[in-house]
JSON list of C-alpha atoms in Angstrom, two decimals:
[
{"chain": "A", "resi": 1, "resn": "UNK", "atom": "CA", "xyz": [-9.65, 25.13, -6.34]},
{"chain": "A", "resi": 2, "resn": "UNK", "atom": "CA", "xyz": [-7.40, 23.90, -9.37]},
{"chain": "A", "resi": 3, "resn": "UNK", "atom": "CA", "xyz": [-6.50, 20.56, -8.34]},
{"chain": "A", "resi": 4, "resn": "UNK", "atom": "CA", "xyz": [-6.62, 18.72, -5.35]},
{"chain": "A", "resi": 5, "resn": "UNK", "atom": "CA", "xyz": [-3.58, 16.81, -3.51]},
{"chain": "A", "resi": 6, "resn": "UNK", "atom": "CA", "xyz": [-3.78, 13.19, -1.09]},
{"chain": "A", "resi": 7, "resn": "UNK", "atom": "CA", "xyz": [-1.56, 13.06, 1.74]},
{"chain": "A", "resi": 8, "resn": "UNK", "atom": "CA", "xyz": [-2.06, 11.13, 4.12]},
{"chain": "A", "resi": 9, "resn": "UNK", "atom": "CA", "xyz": [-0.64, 10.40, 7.88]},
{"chain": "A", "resi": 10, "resn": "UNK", "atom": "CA", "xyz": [-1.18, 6.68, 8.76]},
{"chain": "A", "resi": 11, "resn": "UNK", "atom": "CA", "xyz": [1.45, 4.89, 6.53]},
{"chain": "A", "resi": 12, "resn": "UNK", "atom": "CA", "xyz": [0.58, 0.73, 6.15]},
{"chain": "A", "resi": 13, "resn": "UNK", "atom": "CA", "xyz": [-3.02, 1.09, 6.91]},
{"chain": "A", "resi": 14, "resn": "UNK", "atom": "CA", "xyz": [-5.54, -1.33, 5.50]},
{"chain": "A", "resi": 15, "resn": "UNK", "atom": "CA", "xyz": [-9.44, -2.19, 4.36]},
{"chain": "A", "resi": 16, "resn": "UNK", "atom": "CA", "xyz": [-11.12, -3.72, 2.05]},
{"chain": "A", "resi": 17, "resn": "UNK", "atom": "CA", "xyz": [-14.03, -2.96, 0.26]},
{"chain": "A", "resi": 18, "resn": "UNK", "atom": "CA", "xyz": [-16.94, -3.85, -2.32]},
{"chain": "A", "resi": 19, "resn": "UNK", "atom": "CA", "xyz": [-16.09, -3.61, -5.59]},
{"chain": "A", "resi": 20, "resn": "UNK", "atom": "CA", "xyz": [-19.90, -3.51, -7.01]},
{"chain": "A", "resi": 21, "resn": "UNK", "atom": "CA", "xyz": [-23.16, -2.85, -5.43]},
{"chain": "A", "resi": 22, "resn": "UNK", "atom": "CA", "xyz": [-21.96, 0.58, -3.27]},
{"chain": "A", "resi": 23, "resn": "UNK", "atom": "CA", "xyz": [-18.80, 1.78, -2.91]},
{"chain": "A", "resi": 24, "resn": "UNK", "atom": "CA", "xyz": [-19.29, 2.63, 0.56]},
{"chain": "A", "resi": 25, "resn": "UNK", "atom": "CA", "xyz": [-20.05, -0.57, 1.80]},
{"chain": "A", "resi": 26, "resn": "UNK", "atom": "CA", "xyz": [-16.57, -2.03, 3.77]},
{"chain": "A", "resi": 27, "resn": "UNK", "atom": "CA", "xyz": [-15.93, -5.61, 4.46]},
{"chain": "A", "resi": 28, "resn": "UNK", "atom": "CA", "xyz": [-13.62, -5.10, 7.16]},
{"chain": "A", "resi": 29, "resn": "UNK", "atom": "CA", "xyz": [-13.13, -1.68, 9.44]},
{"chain": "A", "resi": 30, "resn": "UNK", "atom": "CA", "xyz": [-9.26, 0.36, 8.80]},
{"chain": "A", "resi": 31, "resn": "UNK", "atom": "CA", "xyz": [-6.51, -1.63, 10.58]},
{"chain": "A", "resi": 32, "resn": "UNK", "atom": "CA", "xyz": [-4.01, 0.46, 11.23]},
{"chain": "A", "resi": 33, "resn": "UNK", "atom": "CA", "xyz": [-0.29, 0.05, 10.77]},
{"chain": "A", "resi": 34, "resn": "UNK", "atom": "CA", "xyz": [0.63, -0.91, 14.75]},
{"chain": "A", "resi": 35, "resn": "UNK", "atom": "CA", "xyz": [-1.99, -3.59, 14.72]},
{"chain": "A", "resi": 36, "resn": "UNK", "atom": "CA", "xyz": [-0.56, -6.71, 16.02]},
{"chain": "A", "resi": 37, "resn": "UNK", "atom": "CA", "xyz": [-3.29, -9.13, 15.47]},
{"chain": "A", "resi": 38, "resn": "UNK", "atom": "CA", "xyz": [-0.83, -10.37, 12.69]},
{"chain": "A", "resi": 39, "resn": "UNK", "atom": "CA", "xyz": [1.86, -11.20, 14.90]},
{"chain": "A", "resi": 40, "resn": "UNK", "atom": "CA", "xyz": [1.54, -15.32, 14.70]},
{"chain": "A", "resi": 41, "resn": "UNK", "atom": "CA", "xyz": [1.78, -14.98, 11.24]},
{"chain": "A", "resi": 42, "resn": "UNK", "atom": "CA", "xyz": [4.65, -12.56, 10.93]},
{"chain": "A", "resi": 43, "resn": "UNK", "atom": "CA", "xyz": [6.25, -15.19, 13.07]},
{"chain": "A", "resi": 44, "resn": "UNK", "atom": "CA", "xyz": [5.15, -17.88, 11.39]},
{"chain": "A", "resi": 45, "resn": "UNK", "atom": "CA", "xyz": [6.62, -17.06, 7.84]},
{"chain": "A", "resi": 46, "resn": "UNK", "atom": "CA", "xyz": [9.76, -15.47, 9.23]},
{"chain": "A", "resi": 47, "resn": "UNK", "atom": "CA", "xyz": [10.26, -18.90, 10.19]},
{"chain": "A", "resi": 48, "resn": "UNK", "atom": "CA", "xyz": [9.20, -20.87, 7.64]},
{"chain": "A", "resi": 49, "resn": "UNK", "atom": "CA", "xyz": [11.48, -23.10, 4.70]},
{"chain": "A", "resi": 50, "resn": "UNK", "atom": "CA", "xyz": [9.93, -20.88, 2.54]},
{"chain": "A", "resi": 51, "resn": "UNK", "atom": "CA", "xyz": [11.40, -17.78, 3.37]},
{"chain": "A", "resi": 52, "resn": "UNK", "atom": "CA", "xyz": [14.58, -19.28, 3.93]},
{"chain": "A", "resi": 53, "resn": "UNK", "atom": "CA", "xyz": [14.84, -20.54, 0.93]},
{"chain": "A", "resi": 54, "resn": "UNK", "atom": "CA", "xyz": [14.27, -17.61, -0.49]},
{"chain": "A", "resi": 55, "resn": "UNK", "atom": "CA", "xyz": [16.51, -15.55, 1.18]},
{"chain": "A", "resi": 56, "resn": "UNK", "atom": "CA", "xyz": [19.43, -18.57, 0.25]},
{"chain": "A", "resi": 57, "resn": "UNK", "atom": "CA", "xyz": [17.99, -18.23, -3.28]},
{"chain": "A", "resi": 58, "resn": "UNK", "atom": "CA", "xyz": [18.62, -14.29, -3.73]},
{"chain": "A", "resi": 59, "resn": "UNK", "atom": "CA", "xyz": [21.88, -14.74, -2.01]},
{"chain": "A", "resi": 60, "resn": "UNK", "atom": "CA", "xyz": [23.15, -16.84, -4.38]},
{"chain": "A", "resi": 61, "resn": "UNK", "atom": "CA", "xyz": [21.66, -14.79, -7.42]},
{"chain": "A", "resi": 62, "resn": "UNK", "atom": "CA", "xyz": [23.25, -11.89, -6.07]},
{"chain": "A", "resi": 63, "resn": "UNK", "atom": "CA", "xyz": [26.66, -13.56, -6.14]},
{"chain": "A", "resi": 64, "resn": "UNK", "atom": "CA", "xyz": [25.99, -14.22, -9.52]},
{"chain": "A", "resi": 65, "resn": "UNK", "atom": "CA", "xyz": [24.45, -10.80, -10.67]},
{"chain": "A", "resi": 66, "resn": "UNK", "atom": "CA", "xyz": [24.97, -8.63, -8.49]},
{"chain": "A", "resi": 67, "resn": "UNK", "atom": "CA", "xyz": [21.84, -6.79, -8.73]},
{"chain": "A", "resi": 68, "resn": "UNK", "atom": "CA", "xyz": [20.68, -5.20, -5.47]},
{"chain": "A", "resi": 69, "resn": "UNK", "atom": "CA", "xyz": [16.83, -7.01, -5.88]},
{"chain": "A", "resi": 70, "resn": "UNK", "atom": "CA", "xyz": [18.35, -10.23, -4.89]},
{"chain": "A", "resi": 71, "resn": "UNK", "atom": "CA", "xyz": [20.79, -8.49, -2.33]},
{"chain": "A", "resi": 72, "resn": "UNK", "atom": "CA", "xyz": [17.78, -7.06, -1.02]},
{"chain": "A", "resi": 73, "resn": "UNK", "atom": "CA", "xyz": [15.39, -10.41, -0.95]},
{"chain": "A", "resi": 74, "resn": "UNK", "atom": "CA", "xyz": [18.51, -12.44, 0.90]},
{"chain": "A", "resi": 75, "resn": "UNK", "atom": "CA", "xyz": [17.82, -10.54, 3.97]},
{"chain": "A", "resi": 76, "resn": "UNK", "atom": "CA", "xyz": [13.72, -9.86, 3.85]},
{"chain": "A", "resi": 77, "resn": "UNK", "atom": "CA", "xyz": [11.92, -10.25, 6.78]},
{"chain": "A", "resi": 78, "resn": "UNK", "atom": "CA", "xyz": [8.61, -9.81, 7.33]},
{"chain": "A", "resi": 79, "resn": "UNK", "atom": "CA", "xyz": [7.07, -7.37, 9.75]},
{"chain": "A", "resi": 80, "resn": "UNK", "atom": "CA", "xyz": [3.96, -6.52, 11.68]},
{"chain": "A", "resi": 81, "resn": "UNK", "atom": "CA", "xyz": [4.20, -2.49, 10.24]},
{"chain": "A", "resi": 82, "resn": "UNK", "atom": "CA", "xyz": [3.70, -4.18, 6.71]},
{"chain": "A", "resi": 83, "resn": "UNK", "atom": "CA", "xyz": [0.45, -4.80, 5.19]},
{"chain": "A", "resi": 84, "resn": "UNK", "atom": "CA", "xyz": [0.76, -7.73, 3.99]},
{"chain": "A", "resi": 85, "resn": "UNK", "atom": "CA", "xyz": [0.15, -9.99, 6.57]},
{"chain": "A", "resi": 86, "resn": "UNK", "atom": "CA", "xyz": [-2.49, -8.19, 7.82]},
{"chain": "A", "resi": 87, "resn": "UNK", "atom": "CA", "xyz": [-4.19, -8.20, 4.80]},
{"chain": "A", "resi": 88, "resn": "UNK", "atom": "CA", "xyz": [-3.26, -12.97, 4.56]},
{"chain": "A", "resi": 89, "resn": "UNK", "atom": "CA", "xyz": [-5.41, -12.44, 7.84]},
{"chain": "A", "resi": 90, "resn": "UNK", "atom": "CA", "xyz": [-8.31, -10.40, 6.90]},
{"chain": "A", "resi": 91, "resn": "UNK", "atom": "CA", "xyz": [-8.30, -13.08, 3.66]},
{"chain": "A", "resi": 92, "resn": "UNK", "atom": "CA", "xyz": [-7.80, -16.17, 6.09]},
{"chain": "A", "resi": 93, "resn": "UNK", "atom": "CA", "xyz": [-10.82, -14.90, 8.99]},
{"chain": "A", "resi": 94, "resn": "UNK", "atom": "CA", "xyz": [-13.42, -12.80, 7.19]},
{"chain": "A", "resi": 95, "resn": "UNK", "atom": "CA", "xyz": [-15.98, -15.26, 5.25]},
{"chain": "A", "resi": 96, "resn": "UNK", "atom": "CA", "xyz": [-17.65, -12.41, 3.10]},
{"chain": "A", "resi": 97, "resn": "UNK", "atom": "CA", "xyz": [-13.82, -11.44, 2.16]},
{"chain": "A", "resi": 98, "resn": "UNK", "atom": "CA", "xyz": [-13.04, -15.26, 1.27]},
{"chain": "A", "resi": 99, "resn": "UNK", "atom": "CA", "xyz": [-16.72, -15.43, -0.11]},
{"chain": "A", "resi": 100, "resn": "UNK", "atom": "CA", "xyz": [-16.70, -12.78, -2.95]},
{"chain": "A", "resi": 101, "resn": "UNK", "atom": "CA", "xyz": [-12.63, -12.88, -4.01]},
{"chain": "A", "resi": 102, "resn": "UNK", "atom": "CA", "xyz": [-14.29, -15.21, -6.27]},
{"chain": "A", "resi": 103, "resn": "UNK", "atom": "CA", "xyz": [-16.78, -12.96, -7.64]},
{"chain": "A", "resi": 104, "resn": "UNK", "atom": "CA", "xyz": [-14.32, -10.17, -7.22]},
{"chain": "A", "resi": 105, "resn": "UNK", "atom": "CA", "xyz": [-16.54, -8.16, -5.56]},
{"chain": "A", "resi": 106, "resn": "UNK", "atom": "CA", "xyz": [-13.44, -7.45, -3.30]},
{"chain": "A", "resi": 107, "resn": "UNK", "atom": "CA", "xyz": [-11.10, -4.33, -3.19]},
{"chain": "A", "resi": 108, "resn": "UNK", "atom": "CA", "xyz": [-7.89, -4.18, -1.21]},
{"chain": "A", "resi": 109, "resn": "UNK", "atom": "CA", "xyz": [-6.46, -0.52, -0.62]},
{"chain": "A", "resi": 110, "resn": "UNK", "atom": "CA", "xyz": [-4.41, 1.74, 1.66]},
{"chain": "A", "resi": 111, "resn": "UNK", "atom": "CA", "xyz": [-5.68, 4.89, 3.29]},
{"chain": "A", "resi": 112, "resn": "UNK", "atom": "CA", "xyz": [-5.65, 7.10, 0.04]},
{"chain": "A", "resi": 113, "resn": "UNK", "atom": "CA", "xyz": [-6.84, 3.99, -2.07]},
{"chain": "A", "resi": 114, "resn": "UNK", "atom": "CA", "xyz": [-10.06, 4.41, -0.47]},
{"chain": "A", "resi": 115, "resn": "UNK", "atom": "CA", "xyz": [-10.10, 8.28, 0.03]},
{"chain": "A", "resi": 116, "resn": "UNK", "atom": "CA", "xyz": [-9.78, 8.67, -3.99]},
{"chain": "A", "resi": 117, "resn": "UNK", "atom": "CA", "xyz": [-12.01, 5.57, -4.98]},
{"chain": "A", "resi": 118, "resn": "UNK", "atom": "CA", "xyz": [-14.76, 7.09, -2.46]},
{"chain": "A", "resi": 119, "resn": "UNK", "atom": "CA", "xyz": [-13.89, 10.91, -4.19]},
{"chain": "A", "resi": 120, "resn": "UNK", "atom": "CA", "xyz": [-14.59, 9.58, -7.84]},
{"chain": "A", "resi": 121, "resn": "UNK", "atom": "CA", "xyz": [-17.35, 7.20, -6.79]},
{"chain": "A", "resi": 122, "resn": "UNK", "atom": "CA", "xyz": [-15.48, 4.20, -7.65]},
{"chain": "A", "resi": 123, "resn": "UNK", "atom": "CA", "xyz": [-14.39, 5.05, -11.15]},
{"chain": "A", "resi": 124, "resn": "UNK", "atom": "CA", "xyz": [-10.47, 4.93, -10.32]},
{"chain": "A", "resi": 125, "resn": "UNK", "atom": "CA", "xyz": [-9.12, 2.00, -7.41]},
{"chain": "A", "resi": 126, "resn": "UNK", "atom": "CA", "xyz": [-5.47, 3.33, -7.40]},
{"chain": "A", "resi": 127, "resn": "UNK", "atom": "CA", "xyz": [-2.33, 4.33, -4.74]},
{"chain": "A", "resi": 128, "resn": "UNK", "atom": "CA", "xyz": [0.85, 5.79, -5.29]},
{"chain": "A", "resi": 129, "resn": "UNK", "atom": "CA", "xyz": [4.43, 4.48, -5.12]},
{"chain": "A", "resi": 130, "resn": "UNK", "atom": "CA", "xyz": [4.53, 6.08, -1.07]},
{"chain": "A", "resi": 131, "resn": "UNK", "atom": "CA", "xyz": [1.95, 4.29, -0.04]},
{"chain": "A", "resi": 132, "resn": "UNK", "atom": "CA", "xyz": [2.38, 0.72, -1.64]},
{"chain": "A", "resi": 133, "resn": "UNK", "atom": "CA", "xyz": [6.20, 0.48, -1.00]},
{"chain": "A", "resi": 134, "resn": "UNK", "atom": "CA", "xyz": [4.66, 0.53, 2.64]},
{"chain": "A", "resi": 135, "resn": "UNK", "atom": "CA", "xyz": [2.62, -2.96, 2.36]},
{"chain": "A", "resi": 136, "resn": "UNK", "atom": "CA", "xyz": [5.39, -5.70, 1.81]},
{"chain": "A", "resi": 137, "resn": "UNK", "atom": "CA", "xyz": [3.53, -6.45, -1.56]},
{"chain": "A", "resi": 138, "resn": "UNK", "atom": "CA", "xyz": [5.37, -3.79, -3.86]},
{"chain": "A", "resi": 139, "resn": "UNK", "atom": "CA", "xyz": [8.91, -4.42, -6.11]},
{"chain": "A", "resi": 140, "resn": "UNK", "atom": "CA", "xyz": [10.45, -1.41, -5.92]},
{"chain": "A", "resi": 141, "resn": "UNK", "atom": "CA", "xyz": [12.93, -2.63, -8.24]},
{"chain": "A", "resi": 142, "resn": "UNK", "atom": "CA", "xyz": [10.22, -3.26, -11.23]},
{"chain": "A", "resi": 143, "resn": "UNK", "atom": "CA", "xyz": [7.87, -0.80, -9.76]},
{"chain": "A", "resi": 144, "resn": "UNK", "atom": "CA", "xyz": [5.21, -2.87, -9.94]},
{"chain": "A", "resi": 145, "resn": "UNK", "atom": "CA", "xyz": [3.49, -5.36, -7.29]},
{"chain": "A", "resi": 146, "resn": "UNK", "atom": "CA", "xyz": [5.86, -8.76, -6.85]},
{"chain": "A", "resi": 147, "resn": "UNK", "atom": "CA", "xyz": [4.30, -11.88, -7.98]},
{"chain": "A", "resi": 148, "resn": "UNK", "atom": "CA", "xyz": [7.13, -13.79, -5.07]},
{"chain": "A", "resi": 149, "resn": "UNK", "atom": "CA", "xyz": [4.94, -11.91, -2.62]},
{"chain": "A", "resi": 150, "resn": "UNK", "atom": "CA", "xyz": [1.45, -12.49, -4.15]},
{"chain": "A", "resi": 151, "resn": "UNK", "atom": "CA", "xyz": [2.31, -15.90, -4.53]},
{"chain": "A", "resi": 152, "resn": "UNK", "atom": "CA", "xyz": [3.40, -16.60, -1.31]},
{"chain": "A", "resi": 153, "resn": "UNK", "atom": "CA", "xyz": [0.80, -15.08, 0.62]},
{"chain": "A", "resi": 154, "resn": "UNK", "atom": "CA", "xyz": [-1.62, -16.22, -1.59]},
{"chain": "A", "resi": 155, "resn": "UNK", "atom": "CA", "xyz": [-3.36, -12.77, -2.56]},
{"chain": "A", "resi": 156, "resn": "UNK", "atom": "CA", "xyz": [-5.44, -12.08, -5.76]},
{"chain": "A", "resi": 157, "resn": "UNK", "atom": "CA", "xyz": [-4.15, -9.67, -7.88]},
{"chain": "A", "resi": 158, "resn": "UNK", "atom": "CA", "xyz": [-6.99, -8.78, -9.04]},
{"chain": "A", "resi": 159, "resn": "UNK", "atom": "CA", "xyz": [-8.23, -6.91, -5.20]},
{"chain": "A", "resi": 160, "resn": "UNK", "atom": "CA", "xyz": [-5.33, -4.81, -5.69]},
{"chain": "A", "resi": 161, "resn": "UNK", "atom": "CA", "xyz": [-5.08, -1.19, -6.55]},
{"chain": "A", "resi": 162, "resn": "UNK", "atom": "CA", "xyz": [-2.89, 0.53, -10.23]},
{"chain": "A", "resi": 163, "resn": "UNK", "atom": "CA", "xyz": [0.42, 1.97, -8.56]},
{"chain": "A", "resi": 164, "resn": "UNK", "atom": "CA", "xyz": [0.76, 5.73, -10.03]},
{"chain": "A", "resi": 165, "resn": "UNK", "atom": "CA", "xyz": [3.61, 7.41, -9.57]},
{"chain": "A", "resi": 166, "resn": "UNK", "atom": "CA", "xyz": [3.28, 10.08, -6.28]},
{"chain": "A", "resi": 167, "resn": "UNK", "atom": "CA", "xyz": [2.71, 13.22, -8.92]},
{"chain": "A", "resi": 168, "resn": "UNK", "atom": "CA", "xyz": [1.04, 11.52, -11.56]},
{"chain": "A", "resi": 169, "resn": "UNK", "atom": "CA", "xyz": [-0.45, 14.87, -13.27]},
{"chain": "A", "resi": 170, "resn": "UNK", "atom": "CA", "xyz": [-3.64, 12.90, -14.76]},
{"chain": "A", "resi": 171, "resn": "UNK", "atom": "CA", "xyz": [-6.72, 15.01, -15.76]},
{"chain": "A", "resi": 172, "resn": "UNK", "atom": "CA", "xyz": [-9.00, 12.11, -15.94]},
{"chain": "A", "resi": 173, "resn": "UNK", "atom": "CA", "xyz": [-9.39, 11.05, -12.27]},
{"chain": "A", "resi": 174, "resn": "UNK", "atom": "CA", "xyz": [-11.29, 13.71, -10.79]},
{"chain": "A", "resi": 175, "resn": "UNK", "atom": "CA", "xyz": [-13.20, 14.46, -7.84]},
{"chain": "A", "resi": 176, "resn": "UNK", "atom": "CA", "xyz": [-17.15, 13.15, -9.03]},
{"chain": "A", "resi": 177, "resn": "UNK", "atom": "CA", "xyz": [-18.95, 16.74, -8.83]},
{"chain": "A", "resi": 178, "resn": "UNK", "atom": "CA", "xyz": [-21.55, 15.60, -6.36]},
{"chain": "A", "resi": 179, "resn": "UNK", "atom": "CA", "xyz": [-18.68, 16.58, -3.55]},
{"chain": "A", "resi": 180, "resn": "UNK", "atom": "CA", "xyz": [-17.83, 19.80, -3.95]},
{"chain": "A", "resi": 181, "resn": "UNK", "atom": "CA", "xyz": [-19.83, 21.39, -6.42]},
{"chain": "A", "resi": 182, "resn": "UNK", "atom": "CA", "xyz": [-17.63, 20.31, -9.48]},
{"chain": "A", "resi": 183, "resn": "UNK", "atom": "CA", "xyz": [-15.13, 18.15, -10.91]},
{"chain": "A", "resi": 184, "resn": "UNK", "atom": "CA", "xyz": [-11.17, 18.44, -9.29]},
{"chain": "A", "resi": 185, "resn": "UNK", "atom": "CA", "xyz": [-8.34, 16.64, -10.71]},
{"chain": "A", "resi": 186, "resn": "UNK", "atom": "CA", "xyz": [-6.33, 14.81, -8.11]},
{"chain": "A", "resi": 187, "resn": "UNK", "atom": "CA", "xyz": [-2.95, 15.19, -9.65]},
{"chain": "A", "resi": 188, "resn": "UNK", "atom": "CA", "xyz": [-0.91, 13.63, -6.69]},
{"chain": "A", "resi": 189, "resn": "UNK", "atom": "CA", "xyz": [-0.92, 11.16, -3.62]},
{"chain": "A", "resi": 190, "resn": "UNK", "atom": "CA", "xyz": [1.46, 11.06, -0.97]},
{"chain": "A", "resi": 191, "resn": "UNK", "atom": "CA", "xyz": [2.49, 9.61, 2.97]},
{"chain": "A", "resi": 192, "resn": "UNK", "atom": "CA", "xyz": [4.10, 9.85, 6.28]},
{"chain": "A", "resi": 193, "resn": "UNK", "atom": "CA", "xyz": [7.40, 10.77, 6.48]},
{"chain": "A", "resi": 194, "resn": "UNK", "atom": "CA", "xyz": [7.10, 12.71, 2.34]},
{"chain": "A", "resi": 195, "resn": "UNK", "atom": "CA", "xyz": [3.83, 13.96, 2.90]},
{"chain": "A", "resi": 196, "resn": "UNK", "atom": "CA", "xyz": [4.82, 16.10, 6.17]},
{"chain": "A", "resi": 197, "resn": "UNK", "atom": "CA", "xyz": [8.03, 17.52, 4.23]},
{"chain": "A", "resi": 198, "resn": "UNK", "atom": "CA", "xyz": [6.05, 18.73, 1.63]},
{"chain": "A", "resi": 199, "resn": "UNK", "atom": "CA", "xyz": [2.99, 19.65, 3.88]},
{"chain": "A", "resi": 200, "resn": "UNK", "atom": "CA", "xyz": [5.96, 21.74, 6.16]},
{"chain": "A", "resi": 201, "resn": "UNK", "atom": "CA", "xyz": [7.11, 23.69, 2.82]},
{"chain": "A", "resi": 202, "resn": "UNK", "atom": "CA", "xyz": [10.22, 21.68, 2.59]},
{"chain": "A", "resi": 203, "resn": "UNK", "atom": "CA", "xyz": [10.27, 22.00, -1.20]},
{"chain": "A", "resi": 204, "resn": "UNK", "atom": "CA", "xyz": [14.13, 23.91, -1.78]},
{"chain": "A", "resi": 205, "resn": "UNK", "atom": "CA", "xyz": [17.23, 22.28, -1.25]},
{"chain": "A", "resi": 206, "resn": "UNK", "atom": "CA", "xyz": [18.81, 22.41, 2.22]},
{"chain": "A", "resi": 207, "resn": "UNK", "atom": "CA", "xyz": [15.09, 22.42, 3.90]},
{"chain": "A", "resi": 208, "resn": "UNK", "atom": "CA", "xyz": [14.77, 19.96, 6.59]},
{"chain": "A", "resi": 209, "resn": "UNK", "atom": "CA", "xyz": [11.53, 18.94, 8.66]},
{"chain": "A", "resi": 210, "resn": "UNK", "atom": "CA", "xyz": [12.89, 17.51, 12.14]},
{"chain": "A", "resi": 211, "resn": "UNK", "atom": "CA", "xyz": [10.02, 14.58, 13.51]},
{"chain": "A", "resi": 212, "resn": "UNK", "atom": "CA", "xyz": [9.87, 13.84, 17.27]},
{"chain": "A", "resi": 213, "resn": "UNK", "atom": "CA", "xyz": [7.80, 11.16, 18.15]},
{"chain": "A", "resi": 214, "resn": "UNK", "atom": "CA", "xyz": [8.68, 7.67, 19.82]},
{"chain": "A", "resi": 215, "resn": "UNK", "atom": "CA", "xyz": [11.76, 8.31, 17.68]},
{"chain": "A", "resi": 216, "resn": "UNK", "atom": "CA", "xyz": [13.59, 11.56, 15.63]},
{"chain": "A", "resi": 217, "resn": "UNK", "atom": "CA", "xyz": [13.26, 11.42, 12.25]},
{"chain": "A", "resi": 218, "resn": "UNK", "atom": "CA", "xyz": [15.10, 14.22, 9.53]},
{"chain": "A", "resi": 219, "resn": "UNK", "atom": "CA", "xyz": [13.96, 14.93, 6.24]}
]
């Protein structure tokens, strides 16, 4: 095996973890991305003069610029799917969460976050553009995480993981040789909707991958 590839199927899933002691000790079990135990806060800051304001804000900025980020913040909403309120409610009810944020002793990550920090035995706490465009926490106009969002929720930026790009090439995070035998590079991370393409072959132009679930999705 050359090199090793992350994709992974359950887009907007969430857990944190411990940052020091054991890296397979978890704080709170996966919640997955149709959880709705969110739902009171998605509500509750869909409604709120914060979010309006914002929205009013980026609506007039886009007048002014007309750069698509503030078209695109005049008409956010927030939504169960995202992480981002699930993770405000792991933060709000879980004392050993709210306990060691301070100490940071807390990780935050997506489904591959923890598959790769678990392969290399905590040396690299990283995700990939796919996966953190998924969580309501990511700018895809600065590619990087938006402080509006960190801010508002009140999240630490210091639980959260380095975005990579998806096919980020590096030679330095590996697979720790206590798994299979010997060190792999993990040169790429990907999810849902990309990660089946690619998994289906869909790799020349005029491919397509045809999804049927509770709705039909083309790639």
């Amino acid at each position: 095996m050359a090199a090793m590839y992350i994709a992974t199927p359950f887009l907007g899933s969430l857990t944190t973890y411990k940052a020091v002691e054991t890296f397979t000790s978890f704080y709170y079990n996966l919640i997955v991305w149709n959880d709705l135990r969110a739902k009171e806060l998605v509500e509750e800051y869909n409604e709120s003069w914060c979010l309006w304001i914002l929205n009013k804000a980026c609506k007039l900025l886009y007048q002014v610029t007309r750069q698509k980020r503030f078209l695109a913040g005049s008409v956010i909403k927030f939504m169960n799917a995202q992480v981002s309120l699930r993770l405000l409610w792991i933060l709000t009810h879980c004392q050993p969460v709210r306990d060691n944020v301070a100490k940071r002793n807390v990780l935050f990550g997506t489904l591959d976050t923890w598959l790769i920090y678990k392969l290399t035995n905590g040396a690299h706490h990283i995700t990939d553009v796919s996966h953190a465009s998924s969580t309501g926490l990511y700018d895809p106009f600065t590619l990087g995480w938006a402080q509006w969002a960190l801010s508002l929720f009140r999240i630490p930026v210091s639980i959260l993981p380095k975005v990579l790009a998806t096919w980020h090439g590096r030679e330095d995070i590996r697979v720790d040789s206590e798994h299979l035998g010997r060190e792999i590079p993990i040169r790429a991370s990907i999810t849902d909707q990309s990660a089946s393409m690619y998994g289906l072959s869909c790799v020349k132009k005029g491919d397509i991958r045809t999804l049927l679930c509770p709705f039909v999705s083309d790639n």
